[in-house]
Coordinates of N, CA and C in Angstrom, one line a residue:
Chain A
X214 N 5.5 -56.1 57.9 CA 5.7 -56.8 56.6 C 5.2 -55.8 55.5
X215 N 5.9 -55.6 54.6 CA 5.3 -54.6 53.4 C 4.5 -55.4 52.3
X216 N 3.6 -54.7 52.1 CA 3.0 -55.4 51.3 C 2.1 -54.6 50.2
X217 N 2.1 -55.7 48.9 CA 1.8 -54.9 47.4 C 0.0 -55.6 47.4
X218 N -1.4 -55.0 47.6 CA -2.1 -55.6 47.6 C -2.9 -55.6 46.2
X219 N -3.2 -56.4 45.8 CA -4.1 -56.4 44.8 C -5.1 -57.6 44.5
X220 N -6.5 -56.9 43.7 CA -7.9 -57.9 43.8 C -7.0 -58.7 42.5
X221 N -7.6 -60.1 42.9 CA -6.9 -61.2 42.3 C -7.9 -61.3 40.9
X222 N -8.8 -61.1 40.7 CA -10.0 -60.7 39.4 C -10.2 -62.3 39.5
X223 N -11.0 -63.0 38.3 CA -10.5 -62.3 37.1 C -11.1 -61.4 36.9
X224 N -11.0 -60.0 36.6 CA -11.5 -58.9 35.8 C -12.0 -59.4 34.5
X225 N -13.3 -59.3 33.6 CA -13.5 -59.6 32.3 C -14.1 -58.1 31.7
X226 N -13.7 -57.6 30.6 CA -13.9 -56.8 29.8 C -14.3 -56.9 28.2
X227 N -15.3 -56.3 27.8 CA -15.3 -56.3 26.5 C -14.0 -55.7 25.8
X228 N -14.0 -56.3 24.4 CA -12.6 -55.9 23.5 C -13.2 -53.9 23.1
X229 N -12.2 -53.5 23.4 CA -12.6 -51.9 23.2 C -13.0 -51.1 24.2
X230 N -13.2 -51.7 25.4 CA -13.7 -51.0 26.4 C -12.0 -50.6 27.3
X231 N -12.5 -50.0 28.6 CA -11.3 -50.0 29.7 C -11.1 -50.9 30.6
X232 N -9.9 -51.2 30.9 CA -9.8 -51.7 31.9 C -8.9 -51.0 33.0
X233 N -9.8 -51.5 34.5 CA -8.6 -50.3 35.4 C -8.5 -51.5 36.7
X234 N -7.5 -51.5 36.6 CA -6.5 -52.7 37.8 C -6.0 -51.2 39.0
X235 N -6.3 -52.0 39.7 CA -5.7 -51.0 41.1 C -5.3 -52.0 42.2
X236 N -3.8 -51.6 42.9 CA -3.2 -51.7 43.8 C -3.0 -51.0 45.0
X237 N -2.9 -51.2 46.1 CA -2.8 -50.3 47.5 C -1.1 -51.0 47.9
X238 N -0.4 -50.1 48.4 CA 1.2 -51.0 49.1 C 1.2 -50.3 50.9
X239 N 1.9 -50.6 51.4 CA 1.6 -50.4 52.6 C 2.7 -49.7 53.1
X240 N 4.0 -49.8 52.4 CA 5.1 -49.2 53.0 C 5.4 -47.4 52.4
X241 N 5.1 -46.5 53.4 CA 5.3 -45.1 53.1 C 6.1 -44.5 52.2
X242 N 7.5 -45.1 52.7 CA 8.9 -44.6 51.8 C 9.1 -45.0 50.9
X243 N 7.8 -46.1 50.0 CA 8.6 -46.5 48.8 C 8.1 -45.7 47.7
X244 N 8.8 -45.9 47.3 CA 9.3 -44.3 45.9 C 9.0 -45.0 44.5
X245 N 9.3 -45.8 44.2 CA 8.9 -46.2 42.6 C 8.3 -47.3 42.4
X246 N 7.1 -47.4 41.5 CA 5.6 -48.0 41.1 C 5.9 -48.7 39.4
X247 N 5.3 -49.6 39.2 CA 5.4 -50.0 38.0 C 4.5 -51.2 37.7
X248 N 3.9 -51.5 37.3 CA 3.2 -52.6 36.3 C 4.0 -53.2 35.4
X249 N 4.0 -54.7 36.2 CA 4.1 -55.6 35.1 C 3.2 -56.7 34.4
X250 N 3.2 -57.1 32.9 CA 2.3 -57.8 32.4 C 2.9 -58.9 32.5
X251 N 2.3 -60.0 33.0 CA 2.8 -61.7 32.7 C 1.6 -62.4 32.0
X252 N 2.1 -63.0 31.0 CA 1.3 -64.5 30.7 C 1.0 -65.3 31.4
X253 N 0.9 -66.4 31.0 CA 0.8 -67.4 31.4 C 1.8 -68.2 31.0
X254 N 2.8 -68.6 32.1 CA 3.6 -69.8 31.5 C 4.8 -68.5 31.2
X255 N 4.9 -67.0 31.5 CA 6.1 -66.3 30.6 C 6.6 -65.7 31.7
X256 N 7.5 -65.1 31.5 CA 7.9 -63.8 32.8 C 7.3 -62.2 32.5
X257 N 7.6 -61.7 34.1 CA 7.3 -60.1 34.1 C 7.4 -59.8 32.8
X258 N 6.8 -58.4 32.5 CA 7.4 -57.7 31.3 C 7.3 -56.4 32.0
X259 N 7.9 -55.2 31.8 CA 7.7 -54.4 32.2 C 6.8 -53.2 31.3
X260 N 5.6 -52.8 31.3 CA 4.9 -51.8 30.8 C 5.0 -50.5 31.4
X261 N 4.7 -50.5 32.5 CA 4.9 -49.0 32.6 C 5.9 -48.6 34.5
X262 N 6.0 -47.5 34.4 CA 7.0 -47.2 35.8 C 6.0 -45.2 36.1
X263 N 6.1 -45.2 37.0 CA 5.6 -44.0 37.9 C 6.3 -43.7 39.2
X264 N 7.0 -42.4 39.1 CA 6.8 -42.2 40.5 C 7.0 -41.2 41.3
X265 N 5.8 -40.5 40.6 CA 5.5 -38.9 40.4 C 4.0 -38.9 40.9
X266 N 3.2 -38.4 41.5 CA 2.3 -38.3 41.8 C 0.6 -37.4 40.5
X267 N 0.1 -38.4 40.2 CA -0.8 -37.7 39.2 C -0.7 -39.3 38.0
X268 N -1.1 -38.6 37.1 CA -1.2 -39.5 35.9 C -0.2 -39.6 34.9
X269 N 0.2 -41.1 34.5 CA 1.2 -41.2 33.0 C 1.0 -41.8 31.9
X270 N 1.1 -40.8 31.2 CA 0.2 -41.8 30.0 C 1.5 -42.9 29.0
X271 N 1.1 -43.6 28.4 CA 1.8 -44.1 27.2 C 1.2 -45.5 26.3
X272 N 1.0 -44.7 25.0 CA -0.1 -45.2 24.0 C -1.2 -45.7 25.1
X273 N -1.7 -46.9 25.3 CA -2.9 -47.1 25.4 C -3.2 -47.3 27.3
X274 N -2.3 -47.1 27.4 CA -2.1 -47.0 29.3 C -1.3 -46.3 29.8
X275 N -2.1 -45.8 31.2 CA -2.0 -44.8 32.0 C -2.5 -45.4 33.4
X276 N -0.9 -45.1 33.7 CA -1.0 -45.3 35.3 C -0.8 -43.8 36.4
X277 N -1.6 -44.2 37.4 CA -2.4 -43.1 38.3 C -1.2 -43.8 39.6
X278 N -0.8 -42.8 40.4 CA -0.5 -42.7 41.4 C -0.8 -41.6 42.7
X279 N -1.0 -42.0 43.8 CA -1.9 -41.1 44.6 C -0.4 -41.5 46.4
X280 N 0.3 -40.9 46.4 CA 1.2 -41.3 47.2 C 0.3 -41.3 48.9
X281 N -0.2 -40.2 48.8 CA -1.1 -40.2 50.3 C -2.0 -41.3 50.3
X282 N -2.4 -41.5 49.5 CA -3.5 -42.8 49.7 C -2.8 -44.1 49.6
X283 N -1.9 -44.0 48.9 CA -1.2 -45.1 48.9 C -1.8 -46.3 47.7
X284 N -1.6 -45.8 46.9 CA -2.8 -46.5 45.8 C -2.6 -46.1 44.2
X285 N -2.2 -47.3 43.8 CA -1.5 -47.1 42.3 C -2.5 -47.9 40.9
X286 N -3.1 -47.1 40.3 CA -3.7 -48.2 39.6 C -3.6 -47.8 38.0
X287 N -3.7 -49.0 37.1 CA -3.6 -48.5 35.6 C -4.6 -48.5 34.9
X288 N -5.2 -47.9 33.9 CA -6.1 -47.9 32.9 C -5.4 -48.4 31.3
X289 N -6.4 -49.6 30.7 CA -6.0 -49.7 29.9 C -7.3 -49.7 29.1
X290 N -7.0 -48.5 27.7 CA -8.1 -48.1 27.1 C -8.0 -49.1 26.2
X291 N -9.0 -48.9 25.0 CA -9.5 -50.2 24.0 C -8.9 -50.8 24.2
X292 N -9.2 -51.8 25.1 CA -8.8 -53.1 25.6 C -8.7 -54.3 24.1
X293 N -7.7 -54.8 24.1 CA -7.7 -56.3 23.2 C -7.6 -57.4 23.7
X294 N -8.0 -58.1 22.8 CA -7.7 -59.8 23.3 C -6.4 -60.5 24.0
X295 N -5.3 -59.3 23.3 CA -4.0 -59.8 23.1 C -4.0 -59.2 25.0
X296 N -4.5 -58.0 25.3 CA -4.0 -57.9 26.6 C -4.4 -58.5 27.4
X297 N -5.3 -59.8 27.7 CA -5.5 -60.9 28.3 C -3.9 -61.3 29.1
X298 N -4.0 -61.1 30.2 CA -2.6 -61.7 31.0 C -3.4 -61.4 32.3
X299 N -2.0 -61.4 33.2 CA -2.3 -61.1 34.5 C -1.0 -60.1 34.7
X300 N -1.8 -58.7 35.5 CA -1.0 -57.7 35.8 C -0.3 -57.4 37.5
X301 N 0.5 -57.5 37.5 CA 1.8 -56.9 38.5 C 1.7 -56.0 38.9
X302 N 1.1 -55.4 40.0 CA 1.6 -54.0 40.6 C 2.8 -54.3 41.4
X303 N 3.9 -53.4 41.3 CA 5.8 -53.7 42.2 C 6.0 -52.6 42.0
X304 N 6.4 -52.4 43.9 CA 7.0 -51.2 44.3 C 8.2 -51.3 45.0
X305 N 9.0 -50.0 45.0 CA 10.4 -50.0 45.3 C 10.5 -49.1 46.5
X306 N 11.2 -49.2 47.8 CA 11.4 -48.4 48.4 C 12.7 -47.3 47.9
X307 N 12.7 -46.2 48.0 CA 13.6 -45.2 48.3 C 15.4 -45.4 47.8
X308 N 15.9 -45.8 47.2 CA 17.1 -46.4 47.3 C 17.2 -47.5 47.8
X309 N 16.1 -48.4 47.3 CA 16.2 -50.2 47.8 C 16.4 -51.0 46.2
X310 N 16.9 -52.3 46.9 CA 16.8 -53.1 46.2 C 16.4 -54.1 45.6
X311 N 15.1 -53.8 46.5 CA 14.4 -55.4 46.7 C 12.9 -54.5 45.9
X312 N 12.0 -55.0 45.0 CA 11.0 -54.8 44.8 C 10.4 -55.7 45.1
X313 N 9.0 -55.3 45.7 CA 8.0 -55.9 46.3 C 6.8 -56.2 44.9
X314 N 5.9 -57.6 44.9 CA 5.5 -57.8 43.9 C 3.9 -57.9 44.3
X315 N 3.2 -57.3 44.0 CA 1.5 -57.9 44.1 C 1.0 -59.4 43.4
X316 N 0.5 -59.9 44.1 CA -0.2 -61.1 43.5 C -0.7 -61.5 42.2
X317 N -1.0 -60.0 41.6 CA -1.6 -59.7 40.1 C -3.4 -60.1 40.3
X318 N -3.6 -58.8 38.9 CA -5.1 -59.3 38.5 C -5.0 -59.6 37.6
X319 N -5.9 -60.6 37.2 CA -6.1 -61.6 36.1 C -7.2 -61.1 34.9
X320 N -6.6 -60.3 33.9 CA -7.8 -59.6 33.1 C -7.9 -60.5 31.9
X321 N -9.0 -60.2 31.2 CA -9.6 -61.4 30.3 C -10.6 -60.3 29.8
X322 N -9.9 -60.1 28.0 CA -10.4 -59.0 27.5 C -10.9 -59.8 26.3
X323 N -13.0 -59.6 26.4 CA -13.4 -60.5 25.4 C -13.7 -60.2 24.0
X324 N -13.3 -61.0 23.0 CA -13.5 -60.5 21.5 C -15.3 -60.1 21.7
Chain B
X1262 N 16.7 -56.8 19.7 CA 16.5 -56.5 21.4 C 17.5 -57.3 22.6
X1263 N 18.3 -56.4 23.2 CA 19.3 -57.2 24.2 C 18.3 -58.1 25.7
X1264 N 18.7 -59.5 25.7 CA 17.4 -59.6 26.9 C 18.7 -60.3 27.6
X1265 N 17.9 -61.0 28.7 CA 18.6 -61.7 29.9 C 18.4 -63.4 29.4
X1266 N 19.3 -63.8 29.0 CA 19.2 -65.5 29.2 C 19.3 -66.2 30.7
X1267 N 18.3 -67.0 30.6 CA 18.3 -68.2 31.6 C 18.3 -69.3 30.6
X1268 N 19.6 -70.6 31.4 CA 19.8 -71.9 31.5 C 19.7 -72.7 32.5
X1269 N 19.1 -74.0 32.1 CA 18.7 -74.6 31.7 C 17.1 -73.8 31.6
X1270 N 15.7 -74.1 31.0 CA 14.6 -73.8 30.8 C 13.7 -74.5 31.9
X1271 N 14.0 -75.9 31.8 CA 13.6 -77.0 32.8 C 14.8 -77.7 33.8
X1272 N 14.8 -77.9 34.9 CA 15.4 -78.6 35.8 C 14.7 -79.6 36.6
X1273 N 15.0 -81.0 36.3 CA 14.4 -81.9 37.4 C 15.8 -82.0 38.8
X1274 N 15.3 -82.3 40.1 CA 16.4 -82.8 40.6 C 15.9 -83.9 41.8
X1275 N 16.7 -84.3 42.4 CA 16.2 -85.1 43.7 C 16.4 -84.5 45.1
X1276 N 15.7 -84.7 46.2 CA 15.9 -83.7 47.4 C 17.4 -83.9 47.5
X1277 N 17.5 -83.2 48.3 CA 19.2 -82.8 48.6 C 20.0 -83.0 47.6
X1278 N 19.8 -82.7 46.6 CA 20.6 -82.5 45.3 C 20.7 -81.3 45.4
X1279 N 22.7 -80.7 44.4 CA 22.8 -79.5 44.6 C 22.3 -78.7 43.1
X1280 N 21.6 -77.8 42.7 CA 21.3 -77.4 41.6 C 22.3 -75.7 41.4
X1281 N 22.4 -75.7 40.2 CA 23.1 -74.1 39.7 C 22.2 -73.7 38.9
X1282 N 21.7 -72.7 39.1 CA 20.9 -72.1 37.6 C 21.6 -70.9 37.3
X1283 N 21.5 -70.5 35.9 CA 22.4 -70.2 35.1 C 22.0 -68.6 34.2
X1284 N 22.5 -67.7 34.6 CA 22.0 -66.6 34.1 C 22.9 -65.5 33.1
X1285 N 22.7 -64.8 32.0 CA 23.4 -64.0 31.3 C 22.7 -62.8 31.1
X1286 N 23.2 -61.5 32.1 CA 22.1 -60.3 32.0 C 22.4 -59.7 31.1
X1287 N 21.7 -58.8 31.0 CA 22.1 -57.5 29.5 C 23.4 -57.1 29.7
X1288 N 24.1 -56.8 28.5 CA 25.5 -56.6 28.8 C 25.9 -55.5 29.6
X1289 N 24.9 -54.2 29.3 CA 25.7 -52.9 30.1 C 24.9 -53.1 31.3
X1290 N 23.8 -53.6 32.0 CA 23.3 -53.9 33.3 C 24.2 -54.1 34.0
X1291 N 24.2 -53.5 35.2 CA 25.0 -53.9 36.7 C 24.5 -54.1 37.8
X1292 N 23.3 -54.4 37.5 CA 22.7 -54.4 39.0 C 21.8 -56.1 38.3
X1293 N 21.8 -56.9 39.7 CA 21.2 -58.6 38.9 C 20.7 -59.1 39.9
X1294 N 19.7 -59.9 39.6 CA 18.8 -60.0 40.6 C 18.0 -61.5 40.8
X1295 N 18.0 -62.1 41.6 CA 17.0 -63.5 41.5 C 15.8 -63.9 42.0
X1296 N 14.7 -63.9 41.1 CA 13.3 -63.9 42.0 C 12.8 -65.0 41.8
X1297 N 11.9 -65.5 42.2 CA 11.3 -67.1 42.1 C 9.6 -66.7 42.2
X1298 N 9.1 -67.4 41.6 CA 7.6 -67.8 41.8 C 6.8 -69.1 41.6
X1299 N 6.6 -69.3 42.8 CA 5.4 -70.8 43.0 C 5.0 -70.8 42.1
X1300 N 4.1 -71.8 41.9 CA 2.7 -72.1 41.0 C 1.7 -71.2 41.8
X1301 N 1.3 -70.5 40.6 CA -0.1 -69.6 41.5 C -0.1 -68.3 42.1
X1302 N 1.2 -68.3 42.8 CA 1.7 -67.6 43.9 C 2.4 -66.4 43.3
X1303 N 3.2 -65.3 44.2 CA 3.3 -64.0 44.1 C 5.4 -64.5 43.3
X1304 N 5.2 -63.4 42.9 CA 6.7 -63.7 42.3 C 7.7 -62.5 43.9
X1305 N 8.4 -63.8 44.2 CA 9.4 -63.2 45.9 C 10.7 -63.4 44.9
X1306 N 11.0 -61.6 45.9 CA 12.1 -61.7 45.9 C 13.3 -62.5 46.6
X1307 N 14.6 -62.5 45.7 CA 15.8 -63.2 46.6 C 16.7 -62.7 47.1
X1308 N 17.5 -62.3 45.7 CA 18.5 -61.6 46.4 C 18.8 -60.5 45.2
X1309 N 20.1 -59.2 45.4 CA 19.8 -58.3 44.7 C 21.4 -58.4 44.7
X1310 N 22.2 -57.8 43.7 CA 23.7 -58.3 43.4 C 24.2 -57.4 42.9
X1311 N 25.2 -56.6 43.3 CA 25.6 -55.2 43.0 C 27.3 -55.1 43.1
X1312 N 28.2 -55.0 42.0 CA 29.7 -54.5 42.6 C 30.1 -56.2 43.0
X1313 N 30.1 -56.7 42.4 CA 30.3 -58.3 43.1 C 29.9 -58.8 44.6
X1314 N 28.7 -57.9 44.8 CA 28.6 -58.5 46.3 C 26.8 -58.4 46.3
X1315 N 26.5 -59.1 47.7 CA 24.9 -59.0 47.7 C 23.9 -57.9 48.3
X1316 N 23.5 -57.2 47.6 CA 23.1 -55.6 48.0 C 22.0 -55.6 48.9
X1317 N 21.1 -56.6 48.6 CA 20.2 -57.1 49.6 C 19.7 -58.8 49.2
X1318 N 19.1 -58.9 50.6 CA 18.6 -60.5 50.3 C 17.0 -60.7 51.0
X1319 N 16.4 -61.4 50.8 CA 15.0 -62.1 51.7 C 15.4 -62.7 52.5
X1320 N 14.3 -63.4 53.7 CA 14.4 -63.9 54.7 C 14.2 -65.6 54.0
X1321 N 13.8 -65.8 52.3 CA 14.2 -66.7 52.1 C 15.3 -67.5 51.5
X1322 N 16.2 -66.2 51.2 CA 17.6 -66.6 50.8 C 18.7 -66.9 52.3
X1323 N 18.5 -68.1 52.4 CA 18.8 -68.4 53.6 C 20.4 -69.5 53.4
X1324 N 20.7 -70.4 54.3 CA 22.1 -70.6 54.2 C 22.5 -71.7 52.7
X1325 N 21.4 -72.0 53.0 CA 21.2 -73.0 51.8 C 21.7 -72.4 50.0
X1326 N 21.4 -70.6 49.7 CA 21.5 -70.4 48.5 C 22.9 -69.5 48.7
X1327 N 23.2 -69.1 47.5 CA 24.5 -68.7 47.1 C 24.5 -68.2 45.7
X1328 N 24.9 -66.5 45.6 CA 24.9 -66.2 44.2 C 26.6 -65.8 43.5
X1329 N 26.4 -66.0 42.7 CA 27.9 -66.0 42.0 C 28.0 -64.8 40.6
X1330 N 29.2 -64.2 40.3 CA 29.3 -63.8 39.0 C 30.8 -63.9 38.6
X1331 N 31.1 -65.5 38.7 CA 32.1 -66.1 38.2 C 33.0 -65.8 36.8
X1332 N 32.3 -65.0 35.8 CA 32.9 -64.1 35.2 C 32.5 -62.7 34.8
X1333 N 32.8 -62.4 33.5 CA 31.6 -60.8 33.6 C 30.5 -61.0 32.5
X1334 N 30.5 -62.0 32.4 CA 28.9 -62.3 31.6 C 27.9 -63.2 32.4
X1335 N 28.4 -64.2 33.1 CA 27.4 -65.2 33.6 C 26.9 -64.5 35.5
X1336 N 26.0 -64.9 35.7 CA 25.0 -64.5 37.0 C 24.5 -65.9 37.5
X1337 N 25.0 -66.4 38.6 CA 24.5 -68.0 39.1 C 23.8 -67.8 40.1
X1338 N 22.8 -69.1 40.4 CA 22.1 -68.8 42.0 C 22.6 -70.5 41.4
X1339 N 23.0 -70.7 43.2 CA 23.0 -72.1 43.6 C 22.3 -72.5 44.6
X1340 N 21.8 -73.7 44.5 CA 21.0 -73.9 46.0 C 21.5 -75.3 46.3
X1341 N 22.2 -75.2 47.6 CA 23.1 -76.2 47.8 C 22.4 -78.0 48.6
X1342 N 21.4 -78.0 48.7 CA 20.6 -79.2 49.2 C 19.3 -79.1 49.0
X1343 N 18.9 -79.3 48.0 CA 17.4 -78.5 47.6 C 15.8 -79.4 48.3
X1344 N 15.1 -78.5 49.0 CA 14.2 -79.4 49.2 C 13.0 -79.2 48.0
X1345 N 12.1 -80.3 48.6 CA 10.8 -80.2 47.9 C 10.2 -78.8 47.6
X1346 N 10.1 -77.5 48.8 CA 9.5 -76.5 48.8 C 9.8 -75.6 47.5
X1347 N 11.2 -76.0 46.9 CA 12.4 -75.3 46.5 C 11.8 -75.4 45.1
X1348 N 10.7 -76.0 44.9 CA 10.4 -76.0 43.3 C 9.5 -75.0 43.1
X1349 N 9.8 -74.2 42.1 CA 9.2 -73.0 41.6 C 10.0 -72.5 40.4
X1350 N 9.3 -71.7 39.5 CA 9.9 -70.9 38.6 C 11.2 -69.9 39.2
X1351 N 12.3 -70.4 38.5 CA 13.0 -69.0 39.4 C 13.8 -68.0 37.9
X1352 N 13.4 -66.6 38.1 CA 13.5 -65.9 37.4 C 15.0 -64.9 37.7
X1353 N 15.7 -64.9 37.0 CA 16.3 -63.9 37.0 C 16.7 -62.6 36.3
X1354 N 17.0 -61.5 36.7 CA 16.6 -59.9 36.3 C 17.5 -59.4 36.1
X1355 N 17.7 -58.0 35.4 CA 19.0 -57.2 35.3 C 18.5 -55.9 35.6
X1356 N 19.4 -54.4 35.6 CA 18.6 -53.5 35.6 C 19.6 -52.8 35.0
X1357 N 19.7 -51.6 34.7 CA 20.3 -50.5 33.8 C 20.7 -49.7 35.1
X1358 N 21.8 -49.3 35.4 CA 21.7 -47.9 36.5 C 21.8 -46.4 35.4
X1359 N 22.0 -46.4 34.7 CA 21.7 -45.3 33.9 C 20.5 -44.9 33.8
X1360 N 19.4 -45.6 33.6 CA 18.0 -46.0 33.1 C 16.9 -46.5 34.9
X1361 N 17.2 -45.6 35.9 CA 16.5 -46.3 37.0 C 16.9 -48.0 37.2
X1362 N 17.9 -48.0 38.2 CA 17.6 -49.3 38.5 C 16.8 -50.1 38.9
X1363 N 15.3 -49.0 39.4 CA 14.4 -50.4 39.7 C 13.6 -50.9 38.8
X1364 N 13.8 -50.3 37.3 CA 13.2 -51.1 36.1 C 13.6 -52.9 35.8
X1365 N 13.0 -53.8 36.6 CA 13.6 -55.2 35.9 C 13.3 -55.4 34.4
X1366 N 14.5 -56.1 33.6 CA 14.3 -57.1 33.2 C 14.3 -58.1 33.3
X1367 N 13.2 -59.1 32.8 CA 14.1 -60.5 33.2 C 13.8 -61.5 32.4
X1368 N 14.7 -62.6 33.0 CA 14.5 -63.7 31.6 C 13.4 -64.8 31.5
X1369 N 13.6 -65.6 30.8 CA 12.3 -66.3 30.9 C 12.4 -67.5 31.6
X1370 N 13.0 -67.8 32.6 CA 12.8 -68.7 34.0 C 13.4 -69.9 33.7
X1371 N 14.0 -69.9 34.9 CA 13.9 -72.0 35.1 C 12.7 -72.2 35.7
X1372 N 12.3 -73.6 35.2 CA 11.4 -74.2 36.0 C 12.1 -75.2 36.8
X1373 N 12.0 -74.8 38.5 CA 12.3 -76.0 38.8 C 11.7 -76.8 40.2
X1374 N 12.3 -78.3 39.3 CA 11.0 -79.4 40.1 C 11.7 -80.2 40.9
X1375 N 11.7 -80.2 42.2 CA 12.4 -81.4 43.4 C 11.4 -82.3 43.9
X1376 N 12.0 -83.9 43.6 CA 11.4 -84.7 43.4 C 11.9 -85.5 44.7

């Protein structure tokens, strides 16, 4: 069974600080990584995609991928209020169809 | 901003009642997709819809569901005798093949409740 793991938090952070969410997936061949933000009550959104080994930045988050370890996680610097949700780690195998979804962590970024 | 419509927003139904939920993906997307999520729970995939046929499916899209693209704007999932388990947000996605198909969009969900 493939699987997207991730700590269920809730993660709490001061507003300004970082926050770093990390995922592990289990399946070798899968090739493309991405974080999604959900609310509460909304659907996925898609923030960011990797699937190159090393770091990607864009404005205030940067996601890390390490394919040998198997372990994908994002940083989000000066954290705000507004980024209070719960985040998605989903990975894609190789020319598949099906993305696999983590449970999400639950971050709570305090004024 | 072009997004994906879902219809109805809310769905009540009764067990074994047949339900359609109702999807409009971005217009140049070709690749469509239907995922569902419990209360609480992990958002699972269903099924994946490519070239008018089903590119892949879960071990929970079983005999019971059925996806459609009845014309070239609308994207259907039907669930033909719905039980109780069957209530959950169900989301549907689109993706860009120009743009990585495995980037989802998706819309903002039915909710649905079998009573």
């Amino acid at each position: 069974q493939k699987e997207v793991e991730q700590n269920s938090g809730p993660l709490s952070v001061p507003e300004g600080a970082i926050a770093s969410l990390n995922c592990t997936y289990s399946d070798r061949v899968s090739q493309s990584f991405f974080w999604y933000r959900q609310y509460s009550g909304k659907s996925p959104e898609l923030i960011m995609s990797i699937y190159s080994n090393g770091d990607k930045e864009d404005g205030r988050f940067t996601a890390q991928l390490n394919k040998a370890s198997q372990y994908v996680s994002l940083l989000i610097r000066d954290s705000q209020p507004s980024d209070s949700a719960t985040y998605l780690c989903a990975v894609n195998a190789f020319r598949g169809f099906k993305t696999i979804f983590g449970a999400g962590t639950r971050l709570f970024v305090k004024a | 901003e072009p997004e994906v419509t879902q219809t109805p927003s809310h769905q009540v139904t009764q067990m074994g009642q047949e339900v359609i939920l109702r999807c409009v993906p971005i217009s140049n997307h070709l690749y469509f997709y239907w995922y569902r999520q419990i209360l609480g729970q992990k958002v699972e995939f269903l099924v994946s819809f490519y070239n008018n046929e089903i590119s892949e499916k879960s071990e929970i899209f079983d005999d019971q569901f059925s996806v459609e693209r009845p014309d070239g704007s609308n994207f259907t999932l039907k669930i033909r005798s719905t039980k109780l388990e069957d209530s959950a947000m169900y989301f549907c996605a689109s993706s860009d093949p120009t743009d990585q198909r495995e980037k989802l969009f998706f819309g903002s969900g039915t909710q649905l409740s079998v009573l």
